[in-house]
Each structure stands twice: as C-alpha cells, then as structure tokens.
Coordinates of C-alpha atoms in Angstrom, one line a residue:
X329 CA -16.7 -3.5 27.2
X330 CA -15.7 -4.8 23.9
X331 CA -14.9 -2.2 21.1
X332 CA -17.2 -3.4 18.8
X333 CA -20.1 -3.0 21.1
X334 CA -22.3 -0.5 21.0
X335 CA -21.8 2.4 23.4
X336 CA -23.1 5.9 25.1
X337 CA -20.6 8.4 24.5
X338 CA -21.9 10.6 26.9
X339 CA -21.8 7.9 30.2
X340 CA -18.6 7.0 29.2
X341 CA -16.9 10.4 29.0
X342 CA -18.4 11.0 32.4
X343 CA -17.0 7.8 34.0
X344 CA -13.3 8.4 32.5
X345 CA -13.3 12.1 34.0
X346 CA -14.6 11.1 37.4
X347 CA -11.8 8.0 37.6
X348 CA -9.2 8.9 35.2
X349 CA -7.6 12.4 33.7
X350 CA -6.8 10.7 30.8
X351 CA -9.9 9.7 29.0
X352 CA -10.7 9.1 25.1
X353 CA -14.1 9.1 22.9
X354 CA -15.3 7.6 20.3
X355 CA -15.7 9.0 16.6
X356 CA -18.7 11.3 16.5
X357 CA -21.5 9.8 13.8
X358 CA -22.4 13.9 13.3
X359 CA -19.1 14.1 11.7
X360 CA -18.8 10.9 9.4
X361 CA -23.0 10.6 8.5
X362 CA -24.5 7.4 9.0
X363 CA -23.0 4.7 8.4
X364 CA -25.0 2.0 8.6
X365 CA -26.2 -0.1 11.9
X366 CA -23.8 -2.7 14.2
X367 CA -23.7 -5.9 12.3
X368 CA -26.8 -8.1 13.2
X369 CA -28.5 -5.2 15.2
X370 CA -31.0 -2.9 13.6
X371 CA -31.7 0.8 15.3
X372 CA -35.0 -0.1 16.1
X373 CA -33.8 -2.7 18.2
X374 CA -31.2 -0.7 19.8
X375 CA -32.4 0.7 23.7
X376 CA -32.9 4.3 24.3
X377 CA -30.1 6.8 25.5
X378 CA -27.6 6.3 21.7
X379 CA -26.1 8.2 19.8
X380 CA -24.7 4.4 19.2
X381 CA -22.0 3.7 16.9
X382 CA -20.4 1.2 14.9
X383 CA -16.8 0.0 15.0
X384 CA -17.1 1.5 11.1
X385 CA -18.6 5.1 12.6
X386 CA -16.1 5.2 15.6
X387 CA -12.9 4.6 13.2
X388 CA -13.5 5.2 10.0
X389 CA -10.2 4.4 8.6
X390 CA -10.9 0.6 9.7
X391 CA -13.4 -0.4 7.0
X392 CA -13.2 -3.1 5.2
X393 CA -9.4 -2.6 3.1
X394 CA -9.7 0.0 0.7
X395 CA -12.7 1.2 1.5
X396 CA -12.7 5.1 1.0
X397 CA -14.5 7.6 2.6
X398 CA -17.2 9.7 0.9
X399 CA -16.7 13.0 -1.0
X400 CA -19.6 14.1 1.8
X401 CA -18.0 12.5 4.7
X402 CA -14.3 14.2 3.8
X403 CA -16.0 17.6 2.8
X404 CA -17.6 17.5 6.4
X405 CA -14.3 16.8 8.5
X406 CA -12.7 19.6 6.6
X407 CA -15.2 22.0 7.4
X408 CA -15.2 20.8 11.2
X409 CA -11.5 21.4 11.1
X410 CA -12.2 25.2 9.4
X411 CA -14.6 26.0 11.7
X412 CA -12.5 25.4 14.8
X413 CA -10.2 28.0 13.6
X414 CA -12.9 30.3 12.7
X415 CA -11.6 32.7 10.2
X416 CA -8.1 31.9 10.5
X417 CA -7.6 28.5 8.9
X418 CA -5.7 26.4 10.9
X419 CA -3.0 24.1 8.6
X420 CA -3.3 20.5 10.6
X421 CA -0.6 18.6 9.9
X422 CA -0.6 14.9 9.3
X423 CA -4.2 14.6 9.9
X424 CA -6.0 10.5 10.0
X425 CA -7.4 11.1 6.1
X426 CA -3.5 12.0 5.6
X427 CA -2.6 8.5 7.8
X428 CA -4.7 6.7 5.4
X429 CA -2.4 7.7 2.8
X430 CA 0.3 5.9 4.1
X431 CA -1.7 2.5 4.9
X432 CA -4.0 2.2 2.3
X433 CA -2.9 1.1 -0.9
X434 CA -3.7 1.6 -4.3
X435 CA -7.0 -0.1 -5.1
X436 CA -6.2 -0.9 -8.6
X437 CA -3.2 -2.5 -8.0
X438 CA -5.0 -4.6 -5.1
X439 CA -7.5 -6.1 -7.5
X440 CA -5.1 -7.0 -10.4
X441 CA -2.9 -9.0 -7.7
X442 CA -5.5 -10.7 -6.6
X443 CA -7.4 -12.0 -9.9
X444 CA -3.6 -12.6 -11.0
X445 CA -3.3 -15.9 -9.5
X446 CA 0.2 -15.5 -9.0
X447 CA 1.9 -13.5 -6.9
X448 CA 4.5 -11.0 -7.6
X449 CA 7.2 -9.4 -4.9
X450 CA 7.9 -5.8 -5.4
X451 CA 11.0 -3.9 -4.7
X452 CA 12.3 -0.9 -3.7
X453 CA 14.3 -0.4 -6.4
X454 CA 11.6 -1.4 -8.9
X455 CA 9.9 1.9 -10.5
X456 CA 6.3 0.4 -10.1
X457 CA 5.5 0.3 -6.4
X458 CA 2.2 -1.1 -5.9
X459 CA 1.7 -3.7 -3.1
X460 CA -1.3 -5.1 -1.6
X461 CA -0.3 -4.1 1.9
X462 CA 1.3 -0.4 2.0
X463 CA 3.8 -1.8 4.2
X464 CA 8.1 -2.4 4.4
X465 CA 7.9 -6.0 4.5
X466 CA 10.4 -6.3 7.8
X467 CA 11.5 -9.8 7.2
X468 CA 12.8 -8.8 3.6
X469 CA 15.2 -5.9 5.1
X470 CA 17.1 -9.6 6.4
X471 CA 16.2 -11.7 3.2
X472 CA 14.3 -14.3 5.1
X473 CA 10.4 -13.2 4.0
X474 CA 9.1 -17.0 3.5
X475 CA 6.5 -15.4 1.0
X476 CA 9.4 -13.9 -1.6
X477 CA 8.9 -16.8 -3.7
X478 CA 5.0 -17.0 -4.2
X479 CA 5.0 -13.1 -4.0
X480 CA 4.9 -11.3 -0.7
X481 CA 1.7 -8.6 -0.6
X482 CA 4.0 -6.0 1.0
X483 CA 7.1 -4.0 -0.2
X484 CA 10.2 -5.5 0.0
X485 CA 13.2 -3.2 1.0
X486 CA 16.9 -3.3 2.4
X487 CA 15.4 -0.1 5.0
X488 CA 12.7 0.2 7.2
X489 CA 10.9 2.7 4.8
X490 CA 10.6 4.1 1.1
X491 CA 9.0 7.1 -0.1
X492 CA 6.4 6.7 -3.1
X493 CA 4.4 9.0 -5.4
X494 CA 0.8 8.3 -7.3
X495 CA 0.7 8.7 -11.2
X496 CA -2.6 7.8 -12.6
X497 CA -3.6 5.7 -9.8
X498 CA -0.6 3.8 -9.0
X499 CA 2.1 4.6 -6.8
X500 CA 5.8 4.5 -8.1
X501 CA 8.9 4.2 -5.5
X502 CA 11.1 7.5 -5.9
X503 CA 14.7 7.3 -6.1
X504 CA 17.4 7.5 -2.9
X505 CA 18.5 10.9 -3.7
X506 CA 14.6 11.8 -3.3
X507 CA 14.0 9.8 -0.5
X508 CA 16.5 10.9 1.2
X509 CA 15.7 14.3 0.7
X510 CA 12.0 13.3 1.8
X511 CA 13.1 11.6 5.1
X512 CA 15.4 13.8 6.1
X513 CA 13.0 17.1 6.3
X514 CA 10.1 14.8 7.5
X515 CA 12.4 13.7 10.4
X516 CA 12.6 17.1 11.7
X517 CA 8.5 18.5 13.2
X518 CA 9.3 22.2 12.3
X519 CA 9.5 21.6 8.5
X520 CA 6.3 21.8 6.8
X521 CA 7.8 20.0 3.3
X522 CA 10.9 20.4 1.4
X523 CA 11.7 21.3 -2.3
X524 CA 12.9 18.4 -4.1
X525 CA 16.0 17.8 -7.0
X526 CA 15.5 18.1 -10.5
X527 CA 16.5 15.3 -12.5
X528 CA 18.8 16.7 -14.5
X529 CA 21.4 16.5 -17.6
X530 CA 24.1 15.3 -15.0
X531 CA 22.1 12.6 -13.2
X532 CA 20.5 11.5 -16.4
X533 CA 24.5 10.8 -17.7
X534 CA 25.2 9.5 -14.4
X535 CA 22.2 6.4 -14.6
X536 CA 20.2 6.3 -17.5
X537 CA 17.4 4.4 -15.2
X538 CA 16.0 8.0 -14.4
X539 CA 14.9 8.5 -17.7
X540 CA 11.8 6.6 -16.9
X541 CA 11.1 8.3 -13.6
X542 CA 12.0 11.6 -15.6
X543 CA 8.7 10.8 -18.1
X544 CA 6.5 10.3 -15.1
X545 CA 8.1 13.6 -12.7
X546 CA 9.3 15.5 -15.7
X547 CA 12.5 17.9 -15.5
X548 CA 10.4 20.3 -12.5
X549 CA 11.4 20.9 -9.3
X550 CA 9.0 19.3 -7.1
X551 CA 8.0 20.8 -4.2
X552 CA 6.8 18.1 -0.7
X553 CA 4.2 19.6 1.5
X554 CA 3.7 16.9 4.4
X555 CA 0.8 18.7 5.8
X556 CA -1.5 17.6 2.5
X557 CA 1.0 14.8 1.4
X558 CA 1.4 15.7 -2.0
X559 CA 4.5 17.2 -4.1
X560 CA 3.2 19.9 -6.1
X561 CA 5.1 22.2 -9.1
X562 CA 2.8 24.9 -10.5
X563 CA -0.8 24.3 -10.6
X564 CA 0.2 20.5 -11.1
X565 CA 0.3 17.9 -7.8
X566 CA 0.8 14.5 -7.1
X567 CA 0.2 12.5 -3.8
X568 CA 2.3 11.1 -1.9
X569 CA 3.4 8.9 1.0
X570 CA 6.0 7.0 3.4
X571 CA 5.6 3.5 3.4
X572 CA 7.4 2.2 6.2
X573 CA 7.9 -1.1 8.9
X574 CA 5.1 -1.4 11.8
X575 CA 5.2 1.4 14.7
X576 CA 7.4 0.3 17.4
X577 CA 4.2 -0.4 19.6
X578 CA 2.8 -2.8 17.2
X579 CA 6.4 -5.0 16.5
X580 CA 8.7 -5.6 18.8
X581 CA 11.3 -6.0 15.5
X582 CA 14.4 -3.8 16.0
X583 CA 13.3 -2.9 12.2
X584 CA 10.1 -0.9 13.7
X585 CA 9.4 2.7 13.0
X586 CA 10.0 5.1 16.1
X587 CA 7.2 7.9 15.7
X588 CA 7.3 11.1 18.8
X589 CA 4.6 13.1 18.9
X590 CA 4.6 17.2 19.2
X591 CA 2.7 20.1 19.9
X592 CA 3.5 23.6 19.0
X593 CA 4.9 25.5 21.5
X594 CA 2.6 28.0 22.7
X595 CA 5.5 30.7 23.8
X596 CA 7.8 30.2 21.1
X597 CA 6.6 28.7 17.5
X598 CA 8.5 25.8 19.1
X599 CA 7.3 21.9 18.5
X600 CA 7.9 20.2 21.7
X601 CA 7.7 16.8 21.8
X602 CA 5.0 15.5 24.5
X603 CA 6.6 14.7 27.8
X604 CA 8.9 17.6 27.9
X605 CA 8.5 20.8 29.6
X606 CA 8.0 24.0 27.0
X607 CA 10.4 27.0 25.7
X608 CA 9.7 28.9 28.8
X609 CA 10.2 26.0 31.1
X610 CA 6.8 26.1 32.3
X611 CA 6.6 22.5 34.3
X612 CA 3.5 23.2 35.2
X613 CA 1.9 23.5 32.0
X614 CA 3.4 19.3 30.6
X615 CA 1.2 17.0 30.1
X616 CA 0.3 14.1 31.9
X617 CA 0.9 12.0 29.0
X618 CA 3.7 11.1 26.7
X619 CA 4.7 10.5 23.2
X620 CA 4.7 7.3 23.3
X621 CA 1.5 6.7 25.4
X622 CA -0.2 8.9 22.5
X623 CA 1.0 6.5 19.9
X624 CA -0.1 3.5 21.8
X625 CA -3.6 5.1 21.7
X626 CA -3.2 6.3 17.9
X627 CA -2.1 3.1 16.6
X628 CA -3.3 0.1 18.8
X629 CA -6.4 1.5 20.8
X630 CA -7.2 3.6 17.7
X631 CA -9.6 6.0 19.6
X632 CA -10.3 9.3 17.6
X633 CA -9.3 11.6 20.9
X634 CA -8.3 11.4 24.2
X635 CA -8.4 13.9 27.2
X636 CA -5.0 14.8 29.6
X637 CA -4.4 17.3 31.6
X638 CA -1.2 19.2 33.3
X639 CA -0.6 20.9 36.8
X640 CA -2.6 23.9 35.1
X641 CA -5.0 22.8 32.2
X642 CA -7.0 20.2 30.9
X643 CA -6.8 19.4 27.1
X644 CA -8.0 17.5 24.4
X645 CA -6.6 16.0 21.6
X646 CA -8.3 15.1 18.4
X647 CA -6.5 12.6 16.3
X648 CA -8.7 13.2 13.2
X649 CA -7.9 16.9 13.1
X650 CA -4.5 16.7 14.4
X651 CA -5.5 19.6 17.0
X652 CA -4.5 20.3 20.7
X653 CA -7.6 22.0 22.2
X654 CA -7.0 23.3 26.0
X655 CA -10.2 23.1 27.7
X656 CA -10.1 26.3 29.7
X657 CA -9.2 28.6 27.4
X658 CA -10.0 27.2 24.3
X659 CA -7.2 27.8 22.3
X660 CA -6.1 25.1 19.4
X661 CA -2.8 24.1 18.4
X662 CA -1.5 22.0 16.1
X663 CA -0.3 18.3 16.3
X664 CA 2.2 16.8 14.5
X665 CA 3.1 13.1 14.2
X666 CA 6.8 12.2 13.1
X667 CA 9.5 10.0 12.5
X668 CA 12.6 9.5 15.5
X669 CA 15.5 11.6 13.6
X670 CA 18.5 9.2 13.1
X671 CA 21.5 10.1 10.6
X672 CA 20.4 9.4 7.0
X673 CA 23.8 7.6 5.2
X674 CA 23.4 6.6 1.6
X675 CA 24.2 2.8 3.3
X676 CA 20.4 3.4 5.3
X677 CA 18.8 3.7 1.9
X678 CA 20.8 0.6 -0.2
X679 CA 20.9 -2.3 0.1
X680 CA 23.8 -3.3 2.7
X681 CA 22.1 -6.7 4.2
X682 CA 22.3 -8.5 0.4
X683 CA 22.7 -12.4 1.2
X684 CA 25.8 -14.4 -0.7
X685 CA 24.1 -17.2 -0.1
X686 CA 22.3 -18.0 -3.1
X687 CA 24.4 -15.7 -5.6
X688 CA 26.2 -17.7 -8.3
X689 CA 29.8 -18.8 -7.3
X690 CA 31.5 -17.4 -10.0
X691 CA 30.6 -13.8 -9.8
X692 CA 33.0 -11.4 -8.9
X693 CA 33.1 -9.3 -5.6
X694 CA 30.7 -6.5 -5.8
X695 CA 30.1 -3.2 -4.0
X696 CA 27.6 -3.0 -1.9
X697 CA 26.7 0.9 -2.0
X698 CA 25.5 -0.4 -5.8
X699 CA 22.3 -2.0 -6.8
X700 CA 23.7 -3.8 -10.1
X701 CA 27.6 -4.0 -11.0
X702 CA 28.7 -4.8 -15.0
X703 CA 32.1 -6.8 -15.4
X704 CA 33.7 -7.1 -18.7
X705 CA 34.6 -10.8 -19.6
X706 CA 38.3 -11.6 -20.5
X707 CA 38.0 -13.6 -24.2
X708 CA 40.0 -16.4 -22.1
X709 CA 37.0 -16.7 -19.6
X710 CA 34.6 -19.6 -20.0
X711 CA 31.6 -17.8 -19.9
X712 CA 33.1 -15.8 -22.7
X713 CA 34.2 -18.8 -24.9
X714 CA 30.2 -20.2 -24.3
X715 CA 28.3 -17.3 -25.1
X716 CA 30.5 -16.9 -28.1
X717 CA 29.6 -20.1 -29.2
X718 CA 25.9 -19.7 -28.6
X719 CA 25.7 -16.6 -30.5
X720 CA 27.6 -17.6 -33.7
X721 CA 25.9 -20.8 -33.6
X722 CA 22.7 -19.1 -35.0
X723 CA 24.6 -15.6 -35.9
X724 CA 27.8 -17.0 -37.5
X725 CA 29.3 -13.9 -39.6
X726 CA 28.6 -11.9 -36.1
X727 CA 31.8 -10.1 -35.0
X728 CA 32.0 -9.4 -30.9
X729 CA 33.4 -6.7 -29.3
X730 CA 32.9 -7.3 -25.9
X731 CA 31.0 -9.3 -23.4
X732 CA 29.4 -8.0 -19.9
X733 CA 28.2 -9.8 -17.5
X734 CA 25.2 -8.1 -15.0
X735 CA 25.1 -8.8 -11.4
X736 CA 22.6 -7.4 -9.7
X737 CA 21.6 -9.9 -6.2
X738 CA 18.0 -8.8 -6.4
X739 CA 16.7 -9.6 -9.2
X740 CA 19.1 -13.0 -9.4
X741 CA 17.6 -13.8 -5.7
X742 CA 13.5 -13.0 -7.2
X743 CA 14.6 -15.2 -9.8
X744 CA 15.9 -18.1 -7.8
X745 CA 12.9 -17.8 -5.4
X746 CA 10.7 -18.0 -8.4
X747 CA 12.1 -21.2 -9.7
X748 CA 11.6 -22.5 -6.4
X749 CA 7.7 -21.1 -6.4
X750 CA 7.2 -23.0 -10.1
X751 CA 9.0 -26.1 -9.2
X752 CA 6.3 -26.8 -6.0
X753 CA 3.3 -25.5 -8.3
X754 CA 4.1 -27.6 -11.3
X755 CA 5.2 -30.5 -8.7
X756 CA 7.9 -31.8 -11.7
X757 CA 11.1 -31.4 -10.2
X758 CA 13.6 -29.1 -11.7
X759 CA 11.7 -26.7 -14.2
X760 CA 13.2 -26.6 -17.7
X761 CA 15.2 -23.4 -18.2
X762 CA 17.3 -22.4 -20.9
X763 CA 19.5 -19.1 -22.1
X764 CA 17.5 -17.2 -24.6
X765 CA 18.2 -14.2 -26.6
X766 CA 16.6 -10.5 -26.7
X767 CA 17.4 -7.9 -28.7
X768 CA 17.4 -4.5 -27.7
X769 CA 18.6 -0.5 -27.7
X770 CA 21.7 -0.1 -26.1
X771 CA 20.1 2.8 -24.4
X772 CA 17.6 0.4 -22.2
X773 CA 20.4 -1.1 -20.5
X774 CA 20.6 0.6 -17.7
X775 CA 17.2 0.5 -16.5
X776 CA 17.4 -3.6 -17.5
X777 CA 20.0 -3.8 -15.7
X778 CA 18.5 -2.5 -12.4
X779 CA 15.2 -3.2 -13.1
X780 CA 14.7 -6.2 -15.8
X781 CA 13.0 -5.7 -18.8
X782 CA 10.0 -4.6 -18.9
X783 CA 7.8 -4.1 -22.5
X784 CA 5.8 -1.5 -20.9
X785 CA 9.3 0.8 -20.3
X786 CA 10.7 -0.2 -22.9
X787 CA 8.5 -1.3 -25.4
X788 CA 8.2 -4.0 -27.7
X789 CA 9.9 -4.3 -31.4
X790 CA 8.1 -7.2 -32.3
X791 CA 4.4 -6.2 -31.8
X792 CA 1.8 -8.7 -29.3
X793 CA 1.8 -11.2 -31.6
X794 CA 1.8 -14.3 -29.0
X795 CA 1.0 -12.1 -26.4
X796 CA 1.3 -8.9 -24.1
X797 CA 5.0 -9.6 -22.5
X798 CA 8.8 -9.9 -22.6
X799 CA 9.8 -11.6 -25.8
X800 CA 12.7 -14.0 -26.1
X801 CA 13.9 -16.4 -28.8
X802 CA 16.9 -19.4 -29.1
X803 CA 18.4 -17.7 -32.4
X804 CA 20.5 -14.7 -32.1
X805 CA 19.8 -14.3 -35.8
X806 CA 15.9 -13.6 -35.1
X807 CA 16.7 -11.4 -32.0
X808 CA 19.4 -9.4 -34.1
X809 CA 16.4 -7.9 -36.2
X810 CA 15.0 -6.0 -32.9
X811 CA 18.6 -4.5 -32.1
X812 CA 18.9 -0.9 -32.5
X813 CA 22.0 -0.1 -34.0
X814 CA 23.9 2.7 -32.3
X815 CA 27.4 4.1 -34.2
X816 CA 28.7 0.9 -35.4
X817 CA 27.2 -1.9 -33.1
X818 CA 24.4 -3.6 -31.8
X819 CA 23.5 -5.5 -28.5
X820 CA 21.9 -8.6 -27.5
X821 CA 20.8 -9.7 -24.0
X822 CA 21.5 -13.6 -23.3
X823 CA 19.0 -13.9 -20.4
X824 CA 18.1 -17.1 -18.1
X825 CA 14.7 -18.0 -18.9
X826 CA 12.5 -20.1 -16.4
X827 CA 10.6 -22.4 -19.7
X828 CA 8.6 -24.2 -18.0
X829 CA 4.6 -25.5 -19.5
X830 CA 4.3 -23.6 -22.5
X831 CA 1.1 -23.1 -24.6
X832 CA 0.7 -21.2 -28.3
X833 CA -0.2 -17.3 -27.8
X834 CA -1.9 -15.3 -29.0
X835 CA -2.4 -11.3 -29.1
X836 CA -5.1 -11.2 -26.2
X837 CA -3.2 -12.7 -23.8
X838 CA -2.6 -10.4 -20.8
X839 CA -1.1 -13.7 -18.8
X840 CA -1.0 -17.0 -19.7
X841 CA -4.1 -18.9 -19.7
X842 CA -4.9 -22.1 -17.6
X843 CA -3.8 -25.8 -18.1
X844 CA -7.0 -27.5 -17.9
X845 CA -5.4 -30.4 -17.2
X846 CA -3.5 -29.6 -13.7
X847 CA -5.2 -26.3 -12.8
X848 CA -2.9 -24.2 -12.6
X849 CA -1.4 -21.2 -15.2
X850 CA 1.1 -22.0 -18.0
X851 CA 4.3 -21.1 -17.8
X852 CA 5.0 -19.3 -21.2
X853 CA 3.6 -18.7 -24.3
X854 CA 4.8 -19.9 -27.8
X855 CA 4.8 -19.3 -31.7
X856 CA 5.1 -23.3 -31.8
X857 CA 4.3 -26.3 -29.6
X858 CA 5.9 -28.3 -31.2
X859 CA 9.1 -26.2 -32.7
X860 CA 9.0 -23.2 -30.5
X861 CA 11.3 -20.3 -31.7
X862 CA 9.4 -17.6 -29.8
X863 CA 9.1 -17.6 -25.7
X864 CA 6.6 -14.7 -24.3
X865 CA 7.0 -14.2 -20.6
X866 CA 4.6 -12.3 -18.2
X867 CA 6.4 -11.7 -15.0
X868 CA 9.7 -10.4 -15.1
X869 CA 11.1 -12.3 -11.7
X870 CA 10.8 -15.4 -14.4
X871 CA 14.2 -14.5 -16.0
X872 CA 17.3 -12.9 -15.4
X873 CA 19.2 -11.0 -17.9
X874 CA 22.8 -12.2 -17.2
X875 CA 24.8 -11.1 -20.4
X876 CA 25.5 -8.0 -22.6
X877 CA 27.0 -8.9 -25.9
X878 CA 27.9 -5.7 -28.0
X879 CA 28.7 -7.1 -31.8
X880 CA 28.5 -5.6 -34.9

C-alpha cells in the first residue's frame, strides 16, 4: 500500500501482529487535531471503517518545509506525554518536536534567501548560521560542493556537524571550544546536557572574534539541556541544535552521521543500546530489534511507532514521545537517540581538508589547526613595494609602519567561486576587479580577518548614504577619515573587490537593484557613474580583504 494512501489503523495493526512481531502505526489524528482531508479526497467521499489519515496527520514533521505545528497541536502531545507518566513526569529525551529542531531551519532566514536572488554559502566559521537546508553540506567537508559558487542552501563545514544557537530568530554557529564541549557530552546517552565555558578575559585576549559572540551569549555560563534543546542561564534560555551530514541509512557517504539508539536499563539506571543484553544479563528480556533497524524506521520509513518483542515481553515504542512502553506490564522508559562516540581532536572541528588548489601561489605555508594566518611583509617584498605605492599615491605624507598580509583559504576560496558565479551571470568574460581601500578600527581586525567585514558587526563610519553595505573607495586619503586612531597609528584594509555592473545608490537600497537591460542584479553600487570614488558591496564573498597596512 502506498504511504500516502489512506489507511485503517486498526486492520493494519491486526495484520502486522498476526504475521510479524515487529509491527509499526501510523500517527494518531486524536493527538495532532484535524488536519485537513487527503489531497483530492474529501471525508464524505471517504468509505466507512476510518479513522483515515493524511500523509500530513500520520507525520507531522513532513509538511510542507517550515511548516510548524500549532500551539494546540504541541500543548496536546505534551499532555499525552504527562499523562503516561501520571503524576511522575516522565523527562523524554530527544523527542520528534526536538528532531524538528535539528531539521528545520530558521524560517526568516529561508524567505530572505530566496527573494534574494542570489545565493550566498554559509560557513562554519561564519557567526551568522542560517541556511536554507539545516544540513552539513557533505560535499563541502571535500571542497567539491558544485553549488559553492551560486550559493549552496546548506551549511558548509570541514566536519560532519556544527552546533548552533537561536538569537532573535536566527541561528548563529558556536565556536569549537563550545562545540566541542556540546558533542562531546551529547556523544555519551547518560548525560542529560552539560555546562558550557564562559567567554572570558583570557579567550577574549586570545581572539578578539569572540567579542561578537560575547554580545549575543554574554559573559554567563550557559548551561545545554539536550532533553529540551536549549542552553539556559537563570531564568534566560536560548534554543539550540546539531546540525549535522545525513544519517548513515540515508547516505552511503563515509561523511554520514552514525546515530545508536538506547533505552534505560530497567535494573540499573543504565542506557543500553538496542541489541545488547541488559545490566543483569537478562538475554531473555533483548529485543528483537536493533539500533540500527530503529533508525531505518525513524528516518527512512518515518513511522511514529513500532511494536517488538523479546523472549519475555512485547513492547512498544513511540518515536514522538521518545517512550519504551512494555505491553504486559505497562511500565515506560525512556528513549534516547545519539550520536556514535568517536574521539573529539581539535583537527575534527577545523578545517584540515583546505584545498591548495586555488590559493594564490605566493602565499606562504600556513597551519592548518588555524582558520586565518597574518604574515608581516619584508619592505624588500613586492607586494610591499606595490601597496606602498598605491597608498601614497592618494595618501602621500602617509608614514608605514608595517604591512600584513591575511590568508585565510575560506574566504579567498568563496571569493574565487564568486567571481566564477558573476563571470557566467554577467556572460562578459573576466569581471572587472580592482584593490580598493577601507578604513577601519584596529580592534575589528580579528573578526575581518576570520570572518570579512561585515557593517552589521562592525558598523559603518560613513552612514548609508549609497546604500546598506560594505563601503570601499580607490583613495586612501578618503578611507583614512573612517580610521580609528589607536596610540599613535591608524589602519587601512587594501581589499580585492569583485566591481563588476555598477549603478548610483542610494540610502534604501538593501541589495542592488535590477539591470533592466539584462535581467539580472547589479553588481555594486556607486556615488558616481561616471567618476566613481565610492564602491558599496552587499555580499561579503564579493571581496577579500588581503592587506593590513598600519601607518600613522
């Protein structure tokens, strides 16, 4: 019978007992309201015998993506899961509303993608974490994702997972010291959450980049409960989740997430995973099913429970509740649904699998443990003479002190994928690019280092003029009047620039508005067709800054 079909829940739970132990059932419609009828078929034209369901009613969590539940519909599984328990309240850990957490994205996030026009690829090492699909894109842990350079809808990593958190409805990727910490107590089925690191004084010294996850977590001690999938400190909580690679039953990718399965131990407070025998090495009482049978039925079949039985007992498991219910006796116990434990090395978490490929020929060797190396220029290197040049061509009485160079692989490789993406949409050849200046507080460059500039981090000394973006300009003169000055010296930024069509701006502008003449978005905005001095950007994989010039 097809799954979307219509079907008696009753007849079939009576067939799948008299020919098979194992047997599962459909969602029941008492628990989730009405939902509506099966598409084309009214419930006046259904025959006797229902309750009849709709793919919708027997699996809630597959609407239509990013459809959410209703207040009534999630207030009614949790009492269903309350009364079972009777008075004592039974905690059910990783429960489906909790799976949903971990596949469905933020909604917000979803809809500005998609009236964007143009993509954008998020990484892991990128505060913001919103993507389209809540997913570790497994081609980008190998840097061949054939969708990097129009903007791939899921998140793009060096490690089959990343933990996130949700601040005013978007998510945000936490750091590897916190995912780490995150992983490593989910790993294991006993744990029930962990207490997470401050950011402190010393890691704030360390890598000025946490100051802008410190103004969204603040300087608490968060404390993860995986049961609810939130981090909470006081009376304050925030939700969170794993994003991670397809289950190992879904992908045959050696990238795949390994998830077992448990139950707790009915002698000893024990979680023993399905398959084995228990604490008191009671054969008698293991299941006739495994771990990896149950995920097969969570996550491909997607039935809401299923029915098995050992030597001794029959049970049933409910996936929405996360419950183990035996049949004879009617006890409950808890279900938990985890990763496999393997070793968690800070090499798991970075970014070990970078590609030399397309990385620029003269830049020096780097570390791999880091996301973004700085090497100081010698005044006898080229690169020095050149920017030297180009500064005190418009900043002549400008005195340098030194010269840095960034290399950090991932954003040069988003920006080299970009290029490509522009070149194909303008269908123009090589796009015009140039080195452009922006002027900035010494105390951004860390996070613009790993992370780009952004105007929304680190705001924007020259107002929204000719639009809401990144602004750059040609003269080092114009850019030295947005340079903070700290002790005795200011920085400049030479960055890459992808140029482009460019149009005049304006203060509106949120992106830049269509070419009505080919279709497709501009490039950049301007202060001057015809003279341009100003160059407003909206999507930071559309230049790279390479250079640190400290002058005074």
């Amino acid at each position: 019978m097809s799954r979307n079909a219509p079907r008696n829940r009753s007849s079939n739970r009576s067939r799948g007992r008299s020919s098979n132990p194992r047997t599962v059932r459909s969602r029941s419609s008492s628990a989730y309201g009405n939902m509506g009828s099966p598409s084309g078929v009214g419930f006046n034209q259904l025959p006797p015998g229902g309750p009849y369901y709709t793919q919708q009613q027997r699996m809630p969590y597959q609407q239509p993506f990013g459809a959410v539940p209703s207040q009534q519909q999630n207030n009614h599984a949790r009492g269903a899961v309350q009364g079972a328990a009777g008075n004592d309240l039974v905690h059910v850990t990783f429960t489906r509303s909790q799976f949903e957490k971990l596949t469905i994205g933020s909604r917000a996030s979803r809809e500005a993608s998609s009236s964007s026009g143009v993509g954008m690829t998020v990484w892991f090492n990128h505060l913001e974490g919103d993507v389209e699909i809540p997913e570790i894109c497994v081609f980008s842990i190998a840097n061949t994702c054939k969708f990097k350079e129009s903007g791939c809808k899921r998140l793009h990593a060096k490690c089959p997972l990343q933990w996130q958190f949700k601040n005013n409805d978007s998510w945000y990727n936490f750091r590897e010291f916190h995912s780490k910490e995150l992983e490593e107590a989910f790993q294991r089925p006993e744990r029930d959450g962990v207490r997470l690191s401050a950011i402190d004084q010393e890691r704030l010294q360390a890598d000025k980049t946490f100051m802008n996850l410190q103004k969204l977590l603040g300087k608490h001690s968060w404390t993860a409960d995986f049961d609810k999938m939130v981090i909470e400190e006081g009376v304050n909580s925030q939700d969170i989740r794993r994003i991670s690679t397809h289950s190992s039953v879904m992908s045959k990718s050696k990238m795949a997430t390994v998830y077992e399965w448990y139950v707790k131990d009915e002698c000893d407070d024990n979680w023993i995973k399905y398959g084995q025998v228990n604490t008191a090495n009671k054969a008698d009482c293991v299941p006739n099913i495994t771990s990896d049978e149950l995920e097969i039925q969570f996550t491909r079949e997607k039935v809401a429970a299923i029915d098995f039985e050992s030597e001794k007992h029959q049970y049933t498991l409910d996936f929405d509740k996360m419950l183990q219910t035996n049949k004879n006796t009617g006890v409950t116990r808890p279900v938990r649904r985890r990763t496999k434990i393997r070793p968690i090395k800070g090499a798991y978490y970075t970014c070990k699998a970078v590609s030399d490929s397309t990385l620029p020929k003269y830049w020096a060797a780097m570390d791999s443990k880091n996301i973004f190396n700085l090497f100081v220029l010698k005044a006898s290197d080229p690169e020095y003479v050149t920017n030297t040049v180009l500064m005190k061509k418009t900043l002549p009485n400008c005195n340098i002190i030194e010269i840095k160079r960034i290399q950090n692989p991932y954003l040069w490789n988003a920006y080299v994928n970009k290029k490509k993406y522009i070149e194909k949409k303008n269908n123009s050849g090589a796009v015009r690019e140039q080195y452009l200046f922006h002027g900035t507080d010494a105390g951004n460059l860390s996070s613009i280092c790993e992370q780009n500039l952004d105007w929304r981090l680190h705001g924007s000394n020259v107002g929204q003029r000719y639009g809401r973006g990144s602004y750059f300009s040609h003269s080092a003169q114009f850019s030295d009047h947005y340079s903070s000055v700290r002790g005795n010296s200011k920085v400049l930024l030479i960055v890459k620039v992808l140029i482009g069509t460019i149009t005049l701006g304006h203060p509106l502008l949120t992106r830049p508005p269509k070419d009505s003449a080919t279709g497709n978005l501009f490039d950049t905005t301007v202060d001057n067709i015809i003279s341009p001095r100003v160059f407003v950007k909206y999507d930071n994989q559309e230049y790279y800054p390479e250079y640190i010039v400290e002058y005074h």
